[in-house]
mmCIF file of C-alpha atoms and ligand atoms in Angstrom:
data_model
loop_
_atom_site.group_PDB
_atom_site.id
_atom_site.type_symbol
_atom_site.label_atom_id
_atom_site.label_comp_id
_atom_site.label_asym_id
_atom_site.label_seq_id
_atom_site.Cartn_x
_atom_site.Cartn_y
_atom_site.Cartn_z
ATOM 1 C CA MET A 1 96.364 -54.506 -30.990
ATOM 2 C CA ASN A 2 95.248 -51.115 -29.661
ATOM 3 C CA VAL A 3 96.482 -50.975 -26.044
ATOM 4 C CA TRP A 4 96.244 -48.102 -23.592
ATOM 5 C CA VAL A 5 98.403 -47.593 -20.535
ATOM 6 C CA ILE A 6 97.519 -45.197 -17.727
ATOM 7 C CA ALA A 7 99.939 -44.171 -14.958
ATOM 8 C CA GLU A 8 100.452 -41.196 -12.656
ATOM 9 C CA THR A 9 104.204 -41.023 -13.195
ATOM 10 C CA PRO A 10 106.432 -41.368 -16.265
ATOM 11 C CA ALA A 11 108.504 -44.057 -14.489
ATOM 12 C CA LEU A 12 105.465 -46.287 -14.060
ATOM 13 C CA ALA A 13 104.123 -45.433 -17.526
ATOM 14 C CA THR A 14 107.382 -46.601 -19.152
ATOM 15 C CA GLU A 15 107.133 -49.902 -17.252
ATOM 16 C CA LEU A 16 103.561 -50.378 -18.461
ATOM 17 C CA VAL A 17 104.493 -49.578 -22.081
ATOM 18 C CA SER A 18 107.107 -52.318 -21.847
ATOM 19 C CA GLY A 19 104.530 -54.617 -20.168
ATOM 20 C CA ALA A 20 101.977 -53.935 -22.939
ATOM 21 C CA LYS A 21 104.513 -54.960 -25.569
ATOM 22 C CA THR A 22 105.606 -58.018 -23.581
ATOM 23 C CA ILE A 23 102.166 -59.462 -22.911
ATOM 24 C CA THR A 24 101.060 -58.936 -26.508
ATOM 25 C CA ASN A 25 104.338 -60.340 -27.924
ATOM 26 C CA GLY A 26 105.116 -56.996 -29.477
ATOM 27 C CA ALA A 27 101.708 -56.646 -31.152
ATOM 28 C CA ALA A 28 100.633 -53.630 -29.082
ATOM 29 C CA GLU A 29 100.247 -50.179 -30.614
ATOM 30 C CA VAL A 30 100.505 -48.291 -27.320
ATOM 31 C CA THR A 31 98.726 -45.087 -26.377
ATOM 32 C CA ALA A 32 99.914 -43.813 -22.983
ATOM 33 C CA PHE A 33 98.162 -41.443 -20.571
ATOM 34 C CA VAL A 34 100.629 -40.133 -18.034
ATOM 35 C CA GLY A 35 100.616 -37.685 -15.139
ATOM 36 C CA GLY A 36 103.111 -34.819 -15.235
ATOM 37 C CA ASP A 37 104.144 -32.457 -17.995
ATOM 38 C CA GLU A 38 105.299 -32.563 -21.605
ATOM 39 C CA VAL A 39 108.825 -33.573 -20.554
ATOM 40 C CA ALA A 40 107.285 -36.637 -18.862
ATOM 41 C CA GLY A 41 105.236 -37.274 -21.998
ATOM 42 C CA LYS A 42 108.324 -37.178 -24.233
ATOM 43 C CA GLN A 43 110.116 -39.640 -21.945
ATOM 44 C CA VAL A 44 107.242 -42.116 -22.240
ATOM 45 C CA ALA A 45 107.131 -41.671 -26.025
ATOM 46 C CA ALA A 46 110.882 -42.316 -26.248
ATOM 47 C CA CYS A 47 110.330 -45.584 -24.373
ATOM 48 C CA GLY A 48 108.034 -46.967 -27.031
ATOM 49 C CA ALA A 49 104.549 -45.386 -26.796
ATOM 50 C CA ALA A 50 103.204 -44.436 -30.230
ATOM 51 C CA LYS A 51 100.972 -41.715 -28.763
ATOM 52 C CA VAL A 52 101.171 -39.997 -25.380
ATOM 53 C CA THR A 53 98.614 -37.756 -23.721
ATOM 54 C CA VAL A 54 99.758 -35.897 -20.620
ATOM 55 C CA LEU A 55 97.243 -35.526 -17.763
ATOM 56 C CA PRO A 56 98.652 -32.625 -15.710
ATOM 57 C CA LEU A 57 97.926 -32.558 -11.978
ATOM 58 C CA LEU A 58 95.892 -29.373 -11.514
ATOM 59 C CA ALA A 59 95.853 -27.212 -8.397
ATOM 60 C CA ASN A 60 92.178 -27.639 -7.550
ATOM 61 C CA ALA A 61 91.360 -31.042 -9.041
ATOM 62 C CA MET A 62 92.188 -34.689 -8.395
ATOM 63 C CA TRP A 63 94.102 -36.646 -11.014
ATOM 64 C CA GLU A 64 91.235 -39.159 -11.014
ATOM 65 C CA ASP A 65 88.927 -36.404 -12.346
ATOM 66 C CA TYR A 66 90.258 -37.252 -15.819
ATOM 67 C CA THR A 67 88.325 -40.546 -15.663
ATOM 68 C CA SER A 68 85.209 -39.185 -17.434
ATOM 69 C CA ALA A 69 87.273 -37.830 -20.330
ATOM 70 C CA LEU A 70 89.138 -41.156 -20.569
ATOM 71 C CA VAL A 71 85.828 -43.039 -20.644
ATOM 72 C CA GLU A 72 84.559 -40.931 -23.581
ATOM 73 C CA LYS A 73 87.831 -41.484 -25.441
ATOM 74 C CA ALA A 74 87.765 -45.224 -24.734
ATOM 75 C CA LYS A 75 84.205 -45.456 -26.092
ATOM 76 C CA ALA A 76 85.391 -43.791 -29.306
ATOM 77 C CA GLU A 77 88.671 -45.714 -29.715
ATOM 78 C CA ALA A 78 87.709 -49.096 -28.175
ATOM 79 C CA PRO A 79 91.158 -50.184 -26.951
ATOM 80 C CA ALA A 80 91.448 -53.966 -26.599
ATOM 81 C CA LEU A 81 93.355 -53.595 -23.328
ATOM 82 C CA ILE A 82 93.773 -50.838 -20.773
ATOM 83 C CA LEU A 83 96.748 -51.369 -18.432
ATOM 84 C CA VAL A 84 96.580 -49.262 -15.285
ATOM 85 C CA GLY A 85 99.426 -48.985 -12.761
ATOM 86 C CA SER A 86 98.344 -50.718 -9.577
ATOM 87 C CA THR A 87 98.890 -47.763 -7.224
ATOM 88 C CA LYS A 88 96.237 -46.441 -4.832
ATOM 89 C CA ARG A 89 95.127 -43.870 -7.428
ATOM 90 C CA GLY A 90 95.491 -46.332 -10.307
ATOM 91 C CA LYS A 91 93.305 -48.977 -8.646
ATOM 92 C CA ASP A 92 90.660 -46.342 -7.989
ATOM 93 C CA MET A 93 90.745 -45.199 -11.601
ATOM 94 C CA ALA A 94 90.717 -48.773 -12.966
ATOM 95 C CA ALA A 95 87.591 -49.598 -10.971
ATOM 96 C CA GLN A 96 85.841 -46.432 -12.171
ATOM 97 C CA LEU A 97 86.792 -47.111 -15.797
ATOM 98 C CA ALA A 98 85.523 -50.691 -15.520
ATOM 99 C CA ALA A 99 82.189 -49.589 -14.082
ATOM 100 C CA LEU A 100 81.655 -46.740 -16.546
ATOM 101 C CA LEU A 101 82.726 -48.779 -19.599
ATOM 102 C CA ASP A 102 80.950 -51.912 -18.361
ATOM 103 C CA ALA A 103 84.233 -53.740 -18.944
ATOM 104 C CA PRO A 104 85.897 -56.476 -16.872
ATOM 105 C CA CYS A 105 88.784 -55.462 -14.627
ATOM 106 C CA VAL A 106 91.437 -58.038 -13.701
ATOM 107 C CA SER A 107 93.712 -56.953 -10.871
ATOM 108 C CA ASP A 108 97.390 -57.864 -10.485
ATOM 109 C CA CYS A 109 97.614 -59.293 -13.997
ATOM 110 C CA LYS A 110 100.727 -61.369 -14.729
ATOM 111 C CA SER A 111 100.220 -62.584 -18.294
ATOM 112 C CA LEU A 112 97.813 -62.460 -21.187
ATOM 113 C CA THR A 113 97.188 -64.551 -24.279
ATOM 114 C CA ALA A 114 94.703 -63.734 -27.014
ATOM 115 C CA ASP A 115 93.035 -66.274 -29.282
ATOM 116 C CA GLY A 116 90.550 -64.596 -31.596
ATOM 117 C CA ASP A 117 88.113 -62.711 -29.369
ATOM 118 C CA THR A 118 89.070 -64.680 -26.260
ATOM 119 C CA LYS A 119 91.611 -63.156 -23.921
ATOM 120 C CA THR A 120 93.098 -65.355 -21.204
ATOM 121 C CA VAL A 121 94.623 -63.551 -18.269
ATOM 122 C CA THR A 122 96.571 -64.907 -15.305
ATOM 123 C CA ARG A 123 96.648 -63.114 -11.981
ATOM 124 C CA MET A 124 98.178 -63.709 -8.577
ATOM 125 C CA ILE A 125 95.850 -64.687 -5.735
ATOM 126 C CA TYR A 126 96.245 -65.578 -2.056
ATOM 127 C CA GLY A 127 98.993 -63.005 -1.624
ATOM 128 C CA GLY A 128 100.965 -64.383 -4.535
ATOM 129 C CA MET A 129 100.862 -68.063 -3.477
ATOM 130 C CA ALA A 130 98.671 -69.172 -6.399
ATOM 131 C CA VAL A 131 97.917 -68.151 -9.962
ATOM 132 C CA LYS A 132 94.354 -67.871 -11.249
ATOM 133 C CA THR A 133 93.481 -68.066 -14.947
ATOM 134 C CA GLN A 134 90.477 -66.128 -16.242
ATOM 135 C CA THR A 135 89.089 -65.776 -19.749
ATOM 136 C CA THR A 136 86.949 -63.058 -21.255
ATOM 137 C CA THR A 137 85.537 -62.200 -24.650
ATOM 138 C CA ALA A 138 84.861 -58.563 -23.724
ATOM 139 C CA PRO A 139 86.107 -56.165 -26.423
ATOM 140 C CA THR A 140 87.882 -53.996 -23.820
ATOM 141 C CA VAL A 141 89.593 -55.494 -20.779
ATOM 142 C CA ILE A 142 91.111 -53.450 -17.953
ATOM 143 C CA LEU A 143 94.182 -54.881 -16.226
ATOM 144 C CA THR A 144 95.958 -53.492 -13.198
ATOM 145 C CA VAL A 145 99.691 -54.171 -13.173
ATOM 146 C CA ALA A 146 101.905 -53.857 -10.092
ATOM 147 C CA PRO A 147 104.806 -51.374 -10.239
ATOM 148 C CA LYS A 148 108.185 -53.042 -10.943
ATOM 149 C CA SER A 149 106.542 -55.853 -12.944
ATOM 150 C CA TYR A 150 108.357 -54.875 -16.146
ATOM 151 C CA GLU A 151 111.673 -53.206 -16.995
ATOM 152 C CA PRO A 152 111.160 -50.067 -19.116
ATOM 153 C CA LEU A 153 112.498 -50.292 -22.665
ATOM 154 C CA PRO A 154 115.578 -48.141 -23.245
ATOM 155 C CA GLU A 155 114.861 -44.532 -24.253
ATOM 156 C CA ASP A 156 115.293 -43.980 -27.974
ATOM 157 C CA ALA A 157 114.496 -40.488 -29.227
ATOM 158 C CA ALA A 158 114.157 -41.892 -32.759
ATOM 159 C CA ASN A 159 111.095 -43.868 -31.578
ATOM 160 C CA ALA A 160 109.407 -40.779 -30.210
ATOM 161 C CA GLY A 161 105.659 -40.830 -30.733
ATOM 162 C CA SER A 162 103.331 -37.826 -30.625
ATOM 163 C CA VAL A 163 102.734 -36.011 -27.324
ATOM 164 C CA ASP A 164 99.700 -33.881 -26.496
ATOM 165 C CA VAL A 165 98.096 -32.566 -23.316
ATOM 166 C CA MET A 166 94.564 -33.421 -22.211
ATOM 167 C CA ALA A 167 92.161 -30.533 -21.576
ATOM 168 C CA ALA A 168 91.391 -29.830 -17.911
ATOM 169 C CA PRO A 169 88.652 -32.129 -16.601
ATOM 170 C CA ALA A 170 85.145 -30.804 -16.014
ATOM 171 C CA ALA A 171 84.610 -29.347 -12.531
ATOM 172 C CA SER A 172 83.961 -32.093 -9.988
ATOM 173 C CA THR A 173 81.855 -31.953 -6.849
ATOM 174 C CA VAL A 174 85.094 -32.729 -4.975
ATOM 175 C CA VAL A 175 87.381 -29.710 -4.991
ATOM 176 C CA VAL A 176 90.987 -29.924 -3.850
ATOM 177 C CA THR A 177 91.571 -27.050 -1.446
ATOM 178 C CA GLY A 178 95.195 -27.794 -0.573
ATOM 179 C CA ARG A 179 98.006 -30.318 -0.761
ATOM 180 C CA GLU A 180 100.588 -31.059 1.882
ATOM 181 C CA PRO A 181 103.716 -33.073 1.207
ATOM 182 C CA LYS A 182 103.825 -36.341 3.126
ATOM 183 C CA VAL A 183 106.567 -36.380 5.747
ATOM 184 C CA VAL A 184 109.159 -38.674 4.196
ATOM 185 C CA SER A 185 111.102 -41.057 6.373
ATOM 186 C CA GLY A 186 114.266 -41.276 4.304
ATOM 187 C CA VAL A 187 113.642 -44.971 3.560
ATOM 188 C CA ASN A 188 114.060 -45.598 -0.149
ATOM 189 C CA LEU A 189 113.504 -49.284 -0.701
ATOM 190 C CA ASN A 190 112.494 -48.968 -4.319
ATOM 191 C CA ASP A 191 115.934 -47.937 -5.552
ATOM 192 C CA ALA A 192 117.965 -50.000 -3.061
ATOM 193 C CA ALA A 193 120.299 -52.624 -4.539
ATOM 194 C CA SER A 194 120.461 -54.474 -1.195
ATOM 195 C CA VAL A 195 117.945 -54.666 1.634
ATOM 196 C CA VAL A 196 118.306 -56.059 5.147
ATOM 197 C CA ALA A 197 114.797 -56.667 6.502
ATOM 198 C CA ILE A 198 113.880 -57.471 10.079
ATOM 199 C CA GLY A 199 110.899 -59.302 11.541
ATOM 200 C CA ARG A 200 109.433 -60.428 14.813
ATOM 201 C CA GLY A 201 112.512 -62.519 15.520
ATOM 202 C CA PHE A 202 113.757 -59.189 16.960
ATOM 203 C CA VAL A 203 112.289 -59.030 20.419
ATOM 204 C CA GLU A 204 113.768 -55.791 21.783
ATOM 205 C CA LYS A 205 114.120 -52.574 19.803
ATOM 206 C CA ASP A 206 117.804 -52.443 20.766
ATOM 207 C CA GLU A 207 118.393 -55.613 18.731
ATOM 208 C CA MET A 208 117.734 -53.626 15.556
ATOM 209 C CA LYS A 209 121.338 -52.421 15.844
ATOM 210 C CA LEU A 210 122.452 -55.941 14.790
ATOM 211 C CA ALA A 211 120.672 -55.504 11.462
ATOM 212 C CA GLU A 212 121.653 -51.830 11.111
ATOM 213 C CA ASP A 213 125.329 -52.761 11.486
ATOM 214 C CA LEU A 214 125.000 -55.421 8.789
ATOM 215 C CA ALA A 215 123.139 -52.994 6.493
ATOM 216 C CA LYS A 216 125.915 -50.438 6.984
ATOM 217 C CA ALA A 217 128.627 -53.019 6.245
ATOM 218 C CA ILE A 218 127.088 -53.979 2.892
ATOM 219 C CA GLY A 219 125.586 -50.582 1.971
ATOM 220 C CA ALA A 220 122.003 -51.846 2.242
ATOM 221 C CA GLU A 221 118.721 -50.083 3.015
ATOM 222 C CA MET A 222 116.743 -51.317 6.030
ATOM 223 C CA GLY A 223 113.267 -52.815 5.622
ATOM 224 C CA CYS A 224 110.931 -54.899 7.796
ATOM 225 C CA SER A 225 107.862 -57.093 8.014
ATOM 226 C CA ARG A 226 104.531 -55.452 8.692
ATOM 227 C CA PRO A 227 104.328 -56.049 12.462
ATOM 228 C CA ILE A 228 107.619 -54.196 12.988
ATOM 229 C CA ALA A 229 106.221 -51.037 11.353
ATOM 230 C CA GLU A 230 102.515 -51.278 12.116
ATOM 231 C CA PHE A 231 102.427 -52.766 15.599
ATOM 232 C CA PHE A 232 105.817 -52.081 17.170
ATOM 233 C CA LYS A 233 106.300 -48.764 15.289
ATOM 234 C CA TRP A 234 110.055 -49.342 15.271
ATOM 235 C CA MET A 235 110.268 -48.389 11.611
ATOM 236 C CA PRO A 236 108.150 -46.103 9.383
ATOM 237 C CA GLU A 237 105.257 -47.523 7.351
ATOM 238 C CA GLU A 238 107.233 -46.990 4.122
ATOM 239 C CA ALA A 239 109.713 -49.602 5.353
ATOM 240 C CA TYR A 240 107.499 -52.648 5.443
ATOM 241 C CA ILE A 241 107.544 -55.043 2.558
ATOM 242 C CA GLY A 242 104.658 -57.104 1.292
ATOM 243 C CA ILE A 243 101.299 -57.204 -0.380
ATOM 244 C CA SER A 244 100.031 -54.213 1.582
ATOM 245 C CA GLY A 245 103.435 -52.497 1.785
ATOM 246 C CA GLN A 246 106.365 -52.037 -0.582
ATOM 247 C CA ILE A 247 106.952 -54.291 -3.583
ATOM 248 C CA ILE A 248 110.674 -54.378 -4.171
ATOM 249 C CA LYS A 249 113.179 -56.021 -6.495
ATOM 250 C CA PRO A 250 116.677 -55.607 -5.040
ATOM 251 C CA GLN A 251 119.747 -57.575 -6.095
ATOM 252 C CA LEU A 252 120.130 -58.883 -2.519
ATOM 253 C CA TYR A 253 117.440 -59.360 0.129
ATOM 254 C CA ILE A 254 118.440 -60.527 3.609
ATOM 255 C CA ALA A 255 115.438 -61.517 5.746
ATOM 256 C CA ALA A 256 116.399 -61.715 9.429
ATOM 257 C CA GLY A 257 113.887 -63.191 11.870
ATOM 258 C CA ILE A 258 111.093 -63.111 9.273
ATOM 259 C CA SER A 259 108.921 -66.229 8.981
ATOM 260 C CA GLY A 260 108.010 -65.671 5.316
ATOM 261 C CA GLN A 261 104.216 -65.518 5.298
ATOM 262 C CA ALA A 262 102.556 -65.194 1.887
ATOM 263 C CA GLN A 263 101.732 -61.520 2.437
ATOM 264 C CA HIS A 264 105.400 -60.725 3.021
ATOM 265 C CA ILE A 265 106.692 -62.896 0.173
ATOM 266 C CA SER A 266 104.464 -60.996 -2.280
ATOM 267 C CA GLY A 267 106.577 -57.909 -1.747
ATOM 268 C CA MET A 268 110.047 -59.418 -2.214
ATOM 269 C CA ARG A 269 109.607 -62.520 -4.371
ATOM 270 C CA ASP A 270 111.349 -60.880 -7.361
ATOM 271 C CA SER A 271 114.546 -60.123 -5.408
ATOM 272 C CA LYS A 272 117.541 -61.558 -7.237
ATOM 273 C CA ILE A 273 119.308 -63.267 -4.306
ATOM 274 C CA VAL A 274 117.427 -64.024 -1.101
ATOM 275 C CA VAL A 275 119.145 -64.916 2.172
ATOM 276 C CA SER A 276 117.212 -65.935 5.261
ATOM 277 C CA VAL A 277 118.452 -65.956 8.845
ATOM 278 C CA ASN A 278 116.036 -67.845 11.084
ATOM 279 C CA LYS A 279 116.354 -70.064 14.115
ATOM 280 C CA ASP A 280 113.607 -72.324 12.765
ATOM 281 C CA GLU A 281 114.884 -74.569 9.993
ATOM 282 C CA ASN A 282 111.307 -75.024 8.747
ATOM 283 C CA ALA A 283 110.480 -71.308 8.446
ATOM 284 C CA PRO A 284 108.713 -70.787 5.082
ATOM 285 C CA MET A 285 111.182 -67.988 4.267
ATOM 286 C CA ASN A 286 113.952 -70.583 4.023
ATOM 287 C CA ALA A 287 112.108 -72.341 1.199
ATOM 288 C CA GLN A 288 111.955 -69.008 -0.679
ATOM 289 C CA SER A 289 115.666 -68.339 -0.242
ATOM 290 C CA ASP A 290 118.757 -68.994 -2.305
ATOM 291 C CA TYR A 291 120.728 -69.353 0.942
ATOM 292 C CA TYR A 292 119.514 -69.761 4.494
ATOM 293 C CA ILE A 293 121.325 -69.825 7.798
ATOM 294 C CA VAL A 294 119.663 -71.618 10.684
ATOM 295 C CA GLY A 295 120.628 -69.734 13.808
ATOM 296 C CA ASP A 296 119.916 -66.946 16.234
ATOM 297 C CA ILE A 297 120.039 -63.405 14.815
ATOM 298 C CA LYS A 298 122.112 -62.408 17.842
ATOM 299 C CA GLU A 299 124.912 -64.745 16.724
ATOM 300 C CA VAL A 300 124.516 -64.850 12.946
ATOM 301 C CA LEU A 301 124.145 -61.131 12.182
ATOM 302 C CA PRO A 302 127.309 -59.991 14.024
ATOM 303 C CA ALA A 303 129.217 -62.812 12.288
ATOM 304 C CA LEU A 304 127.954 -61.674 8.878
ATOM 305 C CA THR A 305 128.754 -58.033 9.687
ATOM 306 C CA LYS A 306 132.278 -58.997 10.729
ATOM 307 C CA ALA A 307 132.793 -61.098 7.600
ATOM 308 C CA PHE A 308 131.569 -58.341 5.267
ATOM 309 C CA SER A 309 133.505 -55.610 7.109
ATOM 310 C CA GLU A 310 136.731 -57.551 6.711
ATOM 311 C CA ARG A 311 136.327 -57.976 2.949
HETATM 312 C C1 FAD B 401 95.489 -58.689 4.981
HETATM 313 C C2 FAD B 401 96.890 -58.868 5.488
HETATM 314 C C3 FAD B 401 97.903 -58.198 4.864
HETATM 315 C C4 FAD B 401 99.223 -58.350 5.317
HETATM 316 N N1 FAD B 401 100.208 -57.688 4.667
HETATM 317 C C5 FAD B 401 101.481 -57.888 5.066
HETATM 318 C C6 FAD B 401 102.554 -57.266 4.372
HETATM 319 O O1 FAD B 401 102.374 -56.517 3.398
HETATM 320 N N2 FAD B 401 103.819 -57.485 4.817
HETATM 321 C C7 FAD B 401 104.101 -58.306 5.890
HETATM 322 O O2 FAD B 401 105.284 -58.462 6.232
HETATM 323 N N3 FAD B 401 103.082 -58.900 6.551
HETATM 324 C C8 FAD B 401 101.808 -58.711 6.185
HETATM 325 N N4 FAD B 401 100.803 -59.308 6.879
HETATM 326 C C9 FAD B 401 101.152 -60.053 8.109
HETATM 327 C C10 FAD B 401 101.647 -61.456 7.798
HETATM 328 O O3 FAD B 401 100.556 -62.337 7.659
HETATM 329 C C11 FAD B 401 102.552 -61.968 8.933
HETATM 330 O O4 FAD B 401 101.837 -61.919 10.147
HETATM 331 C C12 FAD B 401 103.834 -61.186 9.087
HETATM 332 O O5 FAD B 401 104.487 -61.047 7.843
HETATM 333 C C13 FAD B 401 104.750 -61.920 10.063
HETATM 334 O O6 FAD B 401 105.843 -61.112 10.343
HETATM 335 P P1 FAD B 401 107.193 -61.759 10.835
HETATM 336 O O7 FAD B 401 107.683 -62.745 9.848
HETATM 337 O O8 FAD B 401 108.070 -60.629 11.221
HETATM 338 O O9 FAD B 401 106.768 -62.462 12.220
HETATM 339 P P2 FAD B 401 106.544 -63.989 12.590
HETATM 340 O O10 FAD B 401 105.635 -64.645 11.630
HETATM 341 O O11 FAD B 401 106.176 -64.000 14.015
HETATM 342 O O12 FAD B 401 107.992 -64.659 12.392
HETATM 343 C C14 FAD B 401 109.091 -64.415 13.206
HETATM 344 C C15 FAD B 401 110.202 -65.351 12.741
HETATM 345 O O13 FAD B 401 111.367 -65.062 13.485
HETATM 346 C C16 FAD B 401 112.019 -66.295 13.809
HETATM 347 N N5 FAD B 401 112.803 -66.032 15.015
HETATM 348 C C17 FAD B 401 112.346 -65.801 16.273
HETATM 349 N N6 FAD B 401 113.376 -65.513 17.089
HETATM 350 C C18 FAD B 401 114.518 -65.580 16.357
HETATM 351 C C19 FAD B 401 115.883 -65.390 16.629
HETATM 352 N N7 FAD B 401 116.293 -65.049 17.852
HETATM 353 N N8 FAD B 401 116.768 -65.558 15.618
HETATM 354 C C20 FAD B 401 116.363 -65.923 14.358
HETATM 355 N N9 FAD B 401 115.050 -66.092 14.042
HETATM 356 C C21 FAD B 401 114.141 -65.929 15.016
HETATM 357 C C22 FAD B 401 110.886 -67.284 14.024
HETATM 358 O O14 FAD B 401 111.352 -68.612 13.838
HETATM 359 C C23 FAD B 401 109.893 -66.838 12.968
HETATM 360 O O15 FAD B 401 110.107 -67.556 11.766
HETATM 361 C C24 FAD B 401 99.492 -59.185 6.437
HETATM 362 C C25 FAD B 401 98.447 -59.857 7.064
HETATM 363 C C26 FAD B 401 97.169 -59.708 6.590
HETATM 364 C C27 FAD B 401 96.064 -60.451 7.276
#
């Protein structure tokens, strides 16, 4: 099956290559389009793409400007599937591709089965609380896939496919006149093995120290629910977890004073071990947890910190 993957970064492209092979049970012949340079392209090829085309980010153009060239190529090569990384840019490009190719676009795809011309796709809805099944007979289907959905295959130089570089896109009416790096907060939830996340169970900002002490004792990164970052502004936006924030997959996730609404669960449901600390025994987060402690954060967190510090 001829499958394309499109991603801005080699890290995401390697995940999508793995995803393409997984959802097609290994039947995908993968062509990858990746942002970056030839080094990035070679990395993606070594992770299983048969062909890689690099889409360099140019000084005066947007990465999305490559869409027209991709549409022409897709018309010529008719891929059965196009997997696009579900980032802000990726979602934008997926929608444009779908409109210009007159192809269906299924967002947040989780699985795919093909039976003759019929493709059946499942996707998460209601913030990850339900799964919807959709079928299509369209010859090309566009799927957006959330980052961290698939583990990249190990790099193997012997598998290296061909790498070329796409010609610069035609001039667009939108011209990039400058780029400024975003001020980074230092929060790096994506690579964290353990995360201690706080929610509205913390009433005063000073109480954050209880969670910070625990995070320090176990070497965890701090995260939060959306209200803590967006409304209270106690933590940067990059620190909130959920459907509209970060999607993370740590080994250990400790949710302190977080109720566990669907929008939050969407961002941490793939954590390996989940621990909830909540004074309400019926908090939905408890049902999502491997372990839960019913109690007040002001008593439970210092006890956990002490226990971990003494180990
Ligand atoms: C379109 C949309 C997108 C959204 N996206 C996100 C998202 O990406 N991420 C996200 O997090 N939210 C998101 N939300 C908000 C979400 O619906 C919830 O409102 C939010 O997650 C609740 O945050 P919380 O659990 O911190 O607060 P609450 O729901 O108020 O829960 C606080 C919890 O703390 C417990 N508690 C209180 N005091 C203590 C104490 N002393 N000790 C122990 N426990 C205590 C309570 O029992 C309760 O369970 C979104 C909402 C919408 C509408």
